[in-house]
Coordinates of C-alpha atoms in Angstrom, one line a residue:
M1 CA -9.2 -2.3 -2.6
R2 CA -11.0 -0.4 0.1
C3 CA -10.8 -1.2 3.7
A4 CA -14.1 -3.0 4.0
A5 CA -15.8 -4.2 7.2
L6 CA -13.8 -7.5 7.5
W7 CA -15.0 -8.5 11.0
P8 CA -18.5 -9.7 12.0
A9 CA -20.4 -7.1 14.0
A10 CA -21.4 -9.8 16.4
N11 CA -17.9 -10.1 17.5
G12 CA -18.5 -7.0 19.5
R13 CA -16.2 -4.1 20.3
I14 CA -13.3 -5.4 22.5
M15 CA -10.9 -2.5 21.9
A16 CA -8.7 -1.6 24.9
D17 CA -6.0 0.9 25.5
F18 CA -2.5 -0.5 24.9
D19 CA 0.7 1.1 25.8
S20 CA 2.9 -0.9 23.5
V21 CA 2.3 -2.9 20.4
A22 CA 5.1 -4.8 18.5
I23 CA 4.6 -5.8 14.9
Y24 CA 6.8 -8.7 13.7
S25 CA 7.7 -8.7 10.0
G26 CA 10.1 -10.7 7.8
G27 CA 11.6 -7.4 6.4
E28 CA 10.8 -5.1 3.5
I29 CA 12.4 -4.2 0.2
I30 CA 11.1 -1.2 -1.6
G31 CA 8.1 -2.9 -3.2
D32 CA 7.0 -4.6 0.0
G33 CA 7.5 -1.4 2.0
V34 CA 5.2 0.7 -0.3
Y35 CA 2.7 -2.1 -0.5
K36 CA 2.4 -2.3 3.3
L37 CA 2.0 1.4 3.9
P38 CA -1.8 1.2 4.3
F39 CA -1.2 -1.4 7.0
L40 CA 1.0 1.0 8.9
R41 CA -1.7 3.7 8.6
A42 CA -4.3 1.2 9.9
L43 CA -2.0 0.3 12.8
R44 CA -1.6 3.9 13.9
S45 CA -5.4 4.6 13.5
S46 CA -6.2 1.5 15.6
F47 CA -3.6 2.1 18.3
P48 CA -3.4 5.9 18.4
R49 CA -1.8 6.2 21.8
A50 CA 0.4 3.0 21.8
R51 CA 4.1 2.9 21.2
L52 CA 4.4 1.0 17.9
T53 CA 7.6 -1.1 17.4
W54 CA 8.4 -2.7 14.1
I55 CA 10.6 -5.7 14.5
C56 CA 12.2 -7.7 11.7
P57 CA 15.2 -10.1 11.4
S58 CA 16.4 -8.5 8.2
T59 CA 16.5 -5.0 6.7
T60 CA 13.5 -2.8 6.1
V61 CA 13.0 0.3 3.9
Y62 CA 11.2 1.9 6.8
K63 CA 14.6 2.4 8.3
D64 CA 16.2 3.9 5.3
R65 CA 14.8 4.5 1.8
I66 CA 11.3 5.6 2.8
A67 CA 12.0 6.3 6.4
P68 CA 10.2 9.7 6.4
L69 CA 6.9 8.0 5.6
A70 CA 7.2 5.8 8.7
T71 CA 8.1 8.6 11.1
D72 CA 4.5 9.5 12.1
L73 CA 3.3 5.9 12.0
L74 CA 6.0 3.9 13.9
D75 CA 7.7 4.9 17.1
E76 CA 10.6 2.4 16.9
I77 CA 12.1 0.2 14.2
L78 CA 14.3 -2.7 15.2
A79 CA 15.8 -3.8 11.8
E80 CA 18.1 -6.9 11.7
A81 CA 16.9 -7.7 15.2
P82 CA 18.1 -10.9 16.9
L83 CA 14.7 -12.6 16.5
G84 CA 14.0 -15.1 13.7
R85 CA 17.4 -15.2 12.0
S86 CA 17.8 -18.9 12.6
P87 CA 15.6 -21.8 14.0
L88 CA 18.4 -22.3 16.5
E89 CA 17.2 -19.2 18.4
L90 CA 14.4 -21.4 19.7
L91 CA 17.0 -23.1 21.9
R92 CA 18.5 -19.9 23.2
P93 CA 17.3 -17.2 25.5
V94 CA 15.4 -14.3 23.8
R95 CA 17.8 -11.3 23.5
L96 CA 15.0 -8.8 23.2
R97 CA 13.8 -8.2 26.8
Q98 CA 11.1 -5.5 26.3
R99 CA 7.6 -6.5 27.2
Y100 CA 4.7 -5.6 24.8
D101 CA 1.0 -5.5 25.5
V102 CA 0.4 -6.9 22.1
V103 CA 2.6 -8.7 19.5
I104 CA 1.2 -9.0 16.0
D105 CA 3.0 -11.5 13.8
T106 CA 2.5 -10.7 10.1
Q107 CA 4.6 -13.4 8.5
Q108 CA 3.8 -17.0 7.9
I109 CA 7.1 -19.0 8.5
V110 CA 6.2 -21.1 11.6
W111 CA 9.6 -21.3 13.2
R112 CA 9.8 -17.5 13.0
S113 CA 6.4 -17.2 14.5
L114 CA 7.5 -19.4 17.4
C115 CA 10.5 -17.0 17.9
A116 CA 8.2 -14.0 17.9
R117 CA 5.8 -15.7 20.3
R118 CA 8.7 -15.9 22.8
L119 CA 8.7 -12.1 23.2
R120 CA 7.3 -11.0 26.5
H121 CA 3.7 -10.1 25.8
G122 CA 0.2 -9.8 27.0
L123 CA -1.4 -11.0 23.8
F124 CA 0.1 -12.7 20.7
V125 CA -1.8 -12.9 17.4
S126 CA -0.6 -14.6 14.3
G127 CA -2.1 -16.1 11.2
A128 CA 0.7 -18.7 10.8
A129 CA -0.3 -22.3 10.8
Q130 CA -3.9 -21.4 10.4
F131 CA -3.9 -19.4 13.7
R132 CA -2.8 -22.3 15.8
L133 CA -0.1 -20.2 17.5
S134 CA -2.4 -17.3 18.0
E135 CA -3.7 -16.5 21.5
R136 CA -6.9 -15.1 19.9
K137 CA -8.5 -16.7 16.9
P138 CA -11.1 -15.6 14.3
P139 CA -14.8 -16.4 14.7
A140 CA -16.2 -19.7 13.4
G141 CA -16.5 -19.8 9.7
Y142 CA -13.7 -17.3 9.0
E143 CA -12.2 -17.5 5.6
R144 CA -8.8 -16.1 5.1
P145 CA -8.9 -13.3 2.5
D146 CA -6.8 -13.5 -0.7
H147 CA -5.5 -10.0 -0.2
I148 CA -2.5 -9.9 2.1
L149 CA -3.3 -6.5 3.5
Q150 CA -6.8 -7.7 4.4
R151 CA -5.1 -10.5 6.3
F152 CA -3.0 -8.0 8.2
N153 CA -6.1 -5.9 9.0
D154 CA -7.8 -9.0 10.3
L155 CA -5.0 -9.4 12.8
I156 CA -5.7 -5.9 14.0
A157 CA -9.3 -6.8 14.3
L158 CA -8.4 -9.8 16.4
V159 CA -6.9 -7.4 18.9
T160 CA -9.4 -4.5 18.8
G161 CA -12.6 -6.3 17.7
V162 CA -13.2 -3.8 14.9
S163 CA -11.9 -3.5 11.3
P164 CA -9.3 -0.8 10.9
G165 CA -9.8 2.3 8.7
L166 CA -7.6 4.7 6.7
D167 CA -8.3 7.8 8.6
R168 CA -4.6 8.5 9.1
S169 CA -3.1 10.2 6.1
L170 CA 0.5 9.7 5.0
R171 CA 2.8 12.6 5.7
L172 CA 5.2 13.3 2.8
P173 CA 8.4 15.3 3.2
E174 CA 7.7 19.0 2.8
S175 CA 10.6 19.4 0.4
L176 CA 9.1 16.9 -2.0
M177 CA 5.6 18.4 -1.8
A178 CA 7.1 21.9 -2.6
K179 CA 8.8 20.5 -5.7
A180 CA 5.6 18.8 -6.8
A181 CA 3.7 22.0 -6.4
A182 CA 6.3 23.8 -8.5
Q183 CA 5.7 21.3 -11.3
L184 CA 1.9 21.1 -10.9
P185 CA 0.9 24.5 -9.5
D186 CA -2.6 25.4 -8.2
G187 CA -5.2 26.5 -10.7
A188 CA -5.5 23.4 -13.0
A189 CA -7.0 20.0 -12.7
Y190 CA -4.3 17.4 -13.2
V191 CA -5.1 13.8 -14.3
G192 CA -2.5 11.1 -14.1
F193 CA -1.7 8.3 -16.5
A194 CA 0.7 5.5 -15.7
P195 CA 1.0 3.1 -18.7
G196 CA 3.8 1.0 -17.3
A197 CA 3.8 -2.3 -15.5
G198 CA 6.3 -5.0 -14.5
Q199 CA 5.1 -7.4 -17.2
A200 CA 3.9 -6.8 -20.7
V201 CA 0.7 -8.8 -20.1
K202 CA -0.3 -6.3 -17.4
R203 CA -0.1 -3.3 -19.7
W204 CA -3.2 -1.8 -21.3
P205 CA -2.4 -0.6 -24.9
L206 CA -0.5 2.6 -24.8
E207 CA -2.7 4.2 -27.6
R208 CA -5.7 3.9 -25.3
F209 CA -3.9 5.8 -22.5
V210 CA -3.2 8.4 -25.1
D211 CA -6.8 8.4 -26.2
L212 CA -7.9 9.0 -22.6
A213 CA -5.4 11.8 -22.1
Q214 CA -6.6 13.5 -25.3
R215 CA -10.2 13.3 -23.9
Q216 CA -9.1 14.8 -20.6
A217 CA -7.3 17.6 -22.4
A218 CA -10.4 18.4 -24.5
R219 CA -12.3 18.7 -21.2
G220 CA -9.9 21.3 -20.0
R221 CA -7.8 19.2 -17.7
V222 CA -4.0 18.7 -17.8
P223 CA -2.8 15.1 -18.5
V224 CA 0.2 14.1 -16.4
F225 CA 2.2 11.0 -17.5
I226 CA 4.1 9.0 -14.9
L227 CA 6.8 7.2 -16.9
G228 CA 9.5 4.8 -15.7
P229 CA 12.7 3.9 -17.4
A230 CA 10.9 1.2 -19.5
E231 CA 8.5 3.7 -20.9
M232 CA 11.1 6.4 -21.8
A233 CA 11.2 5.4 -25.5
E234 CA 7.4 6.1 -25.7
L235 CA 7.7 9.7 -24.4
P236 CA 8.2 11.5 -27.8
A237 CA 5.2 9.8 -29.3
I238 CA 3.0 10.7 -26.3
R239 CA 4.2 14.3 -26.3
E240 CA 3.4 14.6 -30.0
A241 CA -0.1 13.1 -29.6
V242 CA -0.9 15.0 -26.4
P243 CA 0.9 18.4 -26.6
T244 CA -0.4 19.7 -23.3
A245 CA 0.8 16.6 -21.3
L246 CA 3.3 17.0 -18.5
F247 CA 6.1 14.5 -17.6
P248 CA 7.1 15.5 -14.1
E249 CA 9.2 12.4 -13.3
Q250 CA 11.6 13.2 -16.1
D251 CA 12.6 16.6 -14.6
I252 CA 16.0 15.4 -13.4
A253 CA 17.2 19.0 -12.8
L254 CA 14.5 19.4 -10.2
W255 CA 14.4 15.9 -8.7
G256 CA 17.8 14.5 -9.4
A257 CA 18.6 11.1 -10.9
G258 CA 17.4 7.7 -9.5
F259 CA 14.1 6.3 -8.4
D260 CA 12.3 7.6 -5.4
P261 CA 8.7 6.4 -4.7
M262 CA 8.1 9.3 -2.4
R263 CA 8.5 11.6 -5.5
T264 CA 5.7 9.7 -7.3
M265 CA 3.6 10.0 -4.2
A266 CA 4.2 13.8 -3.9
I267 CA 3.2 14.2 -7.6
G268 CA 0.2 12.1 -7.0
R269 CA -1.0 14.4 -4.2
R270 CA -1.4 17.1 -6.9
M271 CA -3.6 15.0 -9.1
A272 CA -7.4 15.0 -9.2
G273 CA -7.3 11.3 -10.2
A274 CA -5.3 8.8 -12.2
V275 CA -5.4 5.7 -14.4
T276 CA -2.9 2.9 -13.9
N277 CA -2.2 -0.7 -14.7
D278 CA -1.7 -3.3 -12.0
S279 CA 1.7 -1.9 -11.1
G280 CA 3.9 -0.5 -8.3
V281 CA 2.8 3.0 -9.3
S282 CA -0.8 2.1 -8.4
H283 CA 0.3 1.4 -4.8
M284 CA 2.4 4.6 -4.7
L285 CA -0.5 6.7 -5.8
A286 CA -2.8 4.9 -3.5
A287 CA -0.5 5.7 -0.6
A288 CA -0.9 9.3 -1.5
D289 CA -4.7 9.0 -1.5
T290 CA -4.9 9.8 -5.3
P291 CA -8.3 8.7 -6.6
L292 CA -7.6 5.7 -8.9
T293 CA -8.9 3.7 -11.7
V294 CA -6.8 0.6 -11.9
L295 CA -6.9 -1.9 -14.7
Y296 CA -6.5 -5.7 -14.4
G297 CA -6.1 -8.4 -17.0
P298 CA -4.5 -11.8 -15.9
T299 CA -4.1 -10.6 -12.3
S300 CA -6.9 -9.9 -9.8
A301 CA -7.9 -6.8 -8.0
E302 CA -9.2 -9.0 -5.2
K303 CA -5.7 -10.2 -4.5
F304 CA -3.5 -7.3 -5.6
G305 CA -5.6 -4.2 -5.6
P306 CA -4.2 -1.2 -3.7
V307 CA -5.9 -0.4 -0.4
T308 CA -7.1 3.2 -0.7
R309 CA -10.0 5.5 0.0
R310 CA -11.3 6.1 -3.5
A311 CA -10.8 3.7 -6.4
H312 CA -12.5 1.9 -9.2
F313 CA -11.1 -1.4 -10.3
I314 CA -11.8 -2.7 -13.9
Q315 CA -11.2 -6.4 -14.6
A316 CA -10.8 -7.5 -18.2
E317 CA -12.9 -10.6 -17.6
R318 CA -15.9 -8.3 -17.3
F319 CA -15.5 -7.9 -21.1
G320 CA -15.1 -11.6 -21.9
A321 CA -11.4 -12.1 -21.8
S322 CA -8.3 -12.0 -19.5
E323 CA -6.2 -9.9 -21.8
M324 CA -5.8 -6.2 -21.0
A325 CA -6.8 -5.3 -24.6
A326 CA -10.3 -6.5 -23.8
I327 CA -11.0 -3.5 -21.6
P328 CA -12.6 -0.8 -23.8
T329 CA -11.5 2.8 -23.6
D330 CA -15.1 4.1 -23.0
A331 CA -15.4 1.9 -19.8
V332 CA -12.2 3.4 -18.4
D333 CA -13.2 6.9 -19.4
T334 CA -16.6 6.5 -17.6
A335 CA -14.9 5.2 -14.4
L336 CA -12.3 7.9 -14.5
E337 CA -14.9 10.6 -15.0
A338 CA -17.0 9.3 -12.1
L339 CA -13.9 9.6 -9.8
L340 CA -13.1 13.1 -11.0
T341 CA -16.6 14.4 -10.6
A342 CA -17.5 12.6 -7.3
S343 CA -17.6 14.4 -4.0
P344 CA -14.7 13.3 -1.8
D345 CA -17.2 12.7 1.0
N346 CA -19.4 10.5 -1.3
P347 CA -17.0 8.5 -3.5

């Protein structure tokens, strides 16, 4: 899902310069951390000169597993902070003494929001309890979006008066980018296919991914399959059906064993476009700004779609059913081709 204009223009521009902005979060495991990366980019774009501090009462992958991705976006990360670990904290002095010009509370647990509100601040914004704790509230008639990242962006808009954008790219580690370039060197147009998903009902039929890959190969492009452990049994059949296909994630000699979302992002940076199901891979590729065609059956793009610059979302219900198999191959091929041939400045 693109970053649309979420705030009424009549609200006016109320952006001011801030020296310090704290963002309060419940914590992030790997899926949450990847999912929220567009929000981090929006924060840095909206507060380019402020010191951004990420505060959470538990662990966050921004401190360890994907820490390199947060380096340019956050100035300080206070993981396992003494703020919001227990409701009893409301009866004790606040242990974090730093004052922040703005505190943005992104979580919805009211007692934790009350803890975050006790931070020394100039402005506190929060969507918890229908904005009752927030010191600045949405305009009359506001309807909370289904999409969580849009809700987060609305919190930024409460502070600045304008909807945030994605003009700040994600910086990936140079070592990973070099490995991805070695696998997918300059000179060819690479098109990605990610047939996996966390649930079987979210998977478009594999044979249709293969059909699409064959069409791309016939047009002179190089199909690149992003396969996870659950799809490894399908690799021989894909390789036989699409002899020119590449499988970069399976090069353990180059990448080493184990899952690393930054690896997928680096590979995505080499692609002209990709087709995915509603899956974690769609959010990884979106973070890398890979142009995407994302397919949805029982789930909804309005609620789960990745926030990215260039994407087409195809919902099965457009074709009369909620099952993924209702999405015809020709419709996906048309959407993918539109992405691949569009100008980056005119998506």
